mmCIF file of C-alpha atoms in Angstrom:
data_model
loop_
_atom_site.group_PDB
_atom_site.id
_atom_site.type_symbol
_atom_site.label_atom_id
_atom_site.label_comp_id
_atom_site.label_asym_id
_atom_site.label_seq_id
_atom_site.Cartn_x
_atom_site.Cartn_y
_atom_site.Cartn_z
ATOM 1 C CA UNK A 1 26.616 -2.039 -24.915
ATOM 2 C CA UNK A 2 27.204 -5.610 -25.530
ATOM 3 C CA UNK A 3 24.595 -6.380 -22.971
ATOM 4 C CA UNK A 4 21.909 -4.265 -25.086
ATOM 5 C CA UNK A 5 22.841 -6.149 -28.353
ATOM 6 C CA UNK A 6 21.897 -9.198 -26.662
ATOM 7 C CA UNK A 7 18.497 -8.068 -25.430
ATOM 8 C CA UNK A 8 17.887 -7.047 -28.958
ATOM 9 C CA UNK A 9 19.044 -10.247 -30.517
ATOM 10 C CA UNK A 10 16.831 -12.306 -28.082
ATOM 11 C CA UNK A 11 13.907 -9.887 -28.679
ATOM 12 C CA UNK A 12 14.434 -10.606 -32.548
ATOM 13 C CA UNK A 13 14.881 -14.133 -32.384
ATOM 14 C CA UNK A 14 11.565 -14.370 -30.730
ATOM 15 C CA UNK A 15 9.657 -12.245 -33.284
ATOM 16 C CA UNK A 16 9.438 -9.797 -30.942
ATOM 17 C CA UNK A 17 10.300 -5.946 -30.848
ATOM 18 C CA UNK A 18 10.972 -2.962 -28.709
ATOM 19 C CA UNK A 19 8.825 0.252 -28.807
ATOM 20 C CA UNK A 20 11.595 3.247 -28.784
ATOM 21 C CA UNK A 21 9.131 5.206 -26.648
ATOM 22 C CA UNK A 22 9.039 3.005 -23.847
ATOM 23 C CA UNK A 23 12.839 1.997 -23.878
ATOM 24 C CA UNK A 24 14.657 3.582 -20.927
ATOM 25 C CA UNK A 25 18.337 3.288 -21.842
ATOM 26 C CA UNK A 26 21.174 4.675 -19.569
ATOM 27 C CA UNK A 27 18.786 5.721 -16.981
ATOM 28 C CA UNK A 28 20.119 5.679 -13.370
ATOM 29 C CA UNK A 29 16.451 4.758 -12.168
ATOM 30 C CA UNK A 30 12.879 4.849 -13.374
ATOM 31 C CA UNK A 31 9.390 4.648 -12.325
ATOM 32 C CA UNK A 32 7.533 1.264 -12.878
ATOM 33 C CA UNK A 33 4.125 0.634 -11.071
ATOM 34 C CA UNK A 34 4.396 3.394 -8.680
ATOM 35 C CA UNK A 35 7.942 2.331 -7.677
ATOM 36 C CA UNK A 36 11.630 3.840 -8.191
ATOM 37 C CA UNK A 37 13.340 1.130 -9.709
ATOM 38 C CA UNK A 38 17.467 1.891 -9.527
ATOM 39 C CA UNK A 39 20.707 -0.015 -9.978
ATOM 40 C CA UNK A 40 20.927 -0.759 -6.294
ATOM 41 C CA UNK A 41 17.459 -0.164 -4.805
ATOM 42 C CA UNK A 42 13.760 -0.275 -5.394
ATOM 43 C CA UNK A 43 11.716 1.978 -3.296
ATOM 44 C CA UNK A 44 7.960 3.442 -3.603
ATOM 45 C CA UNK A 45 7.663 6.603 -5.567
ATOM 46 C CA UNK A 46 7.333 9.185 -2.720
ATOM 47 C CA UNK A 47 4.764 11.154 -4.901
ATOM 48 C CA UNK A 48 2.387 8.402 -4.858
ATOM 49 C CA UNK A 49 2.430 7.560 -1.177
ATOM 50 C CA UNK A 50 -0.417 9.096 0.780
ATOM 51 C CA UNK A 51 -0.991 9.154 4.759
ATOM 52 C CA UNK A 52 -3.469 7.070 6.174
ATOM 53 C CA UNK A 53 -5.335 8.011 9.200
ATOM 54 C CA UNK A 54 -6.866 5.239 11.393
ATOM 55 C CA UNK A 55 -9.880 5.839 13.738
ATOM 56 C CA UNK A 56 -11.293 3.487 16.104
ATOM 57 C CA UNK A 57 -13.818 3.141 18.572
ATOM 58 C CA UNK A 58 -15.183 0.523 20.912
ATOM 59 C CA UNK A 59 -18.458 -0.085 23.042
ATOM 60 C CA UNK A 60 -20.048 -2.724 25.239
ATOM 61 C CA UNK A 61 -20.900 -4.982 22.391
ATOM 62 C CA UNK A 62 -18.191 -4.177 19.531
ATOM 63 C CA UNK A 63 -15.525 -2.465 18.106
ATOM 64 C CA UNK A 64 -14.944 -0.193 14.922
ATOM 65 C CA UNK A 65 -12.634 1.382 12.821
ATOM 66 C CA UNK A 66 -12.246 3.655 9.611
ATOM 67 C CA UNK A 67 -9.319 4.068 7.489
ATOM 68 C CA UNK A 68 -9.218 7.466 6.139
ATOM 69 C CA UNK A 69 -6.977 9.673 3.978
ATOM 70 C CA UNK A 70 -6.718 13.484 3.253
ATOM 71 C CA UNK A 71 -7.355 14.160 -0.195
ATOM 72 C CA UNK A 72 -7.620 18.418 -0.956
ATOM 73 C CA UNK A 73 -7.860 18.933 2.720
ATOM 74 C CA UNK A 74 -10.685 16.721 2.946
ATOM 75 C CA UNK A 75 -10.809 13.582 5.003
ATOM 76 C CA UNK A 76 -12.437 10.681 2.829
ATOM 77 C CA UNK A 77 -12.990 7.139 4.112
ATOM 78 C CA UNK A 78 -11.110 4.232 2.345
ATOM 79 C CA UNK A 79 -12.699 1.607 4.222
ATOM 80 C CA UNK A 80 -14.796 0.668 7.112
ATOM 81 C CA UNK A 81 -14.473 -2.468 9.586
ATOM 82 C CA UNK A 82 -16.351 -3.662 12.561
ATOM 83 C CA UNK A 83 -16.659 -6.684 14.622
ATOM 84 C CA UNK A 84 -18.883 -8.056 17.523
ATOM 85 C CA UNK A 85 -17.113 -8.739 20.789
ATOM 86 C CA UNK A 86 -16.849 -12.292 22.266
ATOM 87 C CA UNK A 87 -18.391 -12.952 25.683
ATOM 88 C CA UNK A 88 -15.100 -12.833 27.277
ATOM 89 C CA UNK A 89 -14.266 -9.457 25.647
ATOM 90 C CA UNK A 90 -17.317 -7.766 26.823
ATOM 91 C CA UNK A 91 -15.670 -8.181 30.267
ATOM 92 C CA UNK A 92 -12.846 -6.118 29.228
ATOM 93 C CA UNK A 93 -12.333 -2.469 30.909
ATOM 94 C CA UNK A 94 -13.199 0.241 28.481
ATOM 95 C CA UNK A 95 -9.204 1.085 28.029
ATOM 96 C CA UNK A 96 -8.875 -2.589 26.943
ATOM 97 C CA UNK A 97 -11.648 -2.478 24.766
ATOM 98 C CA UNK A 98 -10.213 0.707 22.835
ATOM 99 C CA UNK A 99 -6.707 -0.770 22.892
ATOM 100 C CA UNK A 100 -8.573 -4.028 21.532
ATOM 101 C CA UNK A 101 -10.064 -2.009 18.879
ATOM 102 C CA UNK A 102 -6.830 -0.200 17.819
ATOM 103 C CA UNK A 103 -4.839 -3.693 17.732
ATOM 104 C CA UNK A 104 -7.589 -5.425 15.634
ATOM 105 C CA UNK A 105 -7.876 -2.619 13.337
ATOM 106 C CA UNK A 106 -4.239 -2.525 12.519
ATOM 107 C CA UNK A 107 -4.377 -6.160 11.879
ATOM 108 C CA UNK A 108 -7.468 -5.858 9.811
ATOM 109 C CA UNK A 109 -5.897 -2.924 7.532
ATOM 110 C CA UNK A 110 -2.471 -4.048 7.511
#
């Protein structure tokens, strides 16, 4: 209770006030900006976390990636990315180009 009094005293000394509807007193945790803030932890709100799907492809000239999310059982694009291969990368085998696309896309969208 003393801590609470000191908070209100500091607010008053700075001519500030607290809106009671926005005060969370005696809660063990609360949600702030999409995160659960507790006395001993900070974690993302599980209701706000959506699964991302990463699709990649490679050709002889370039690599590409699409970042997707499911919304109401419909896969929607979040972001697209592509890149032209360097001359040395064009010499990679097909599987190496596909792997390059995956590694590059993860780095791009991290």
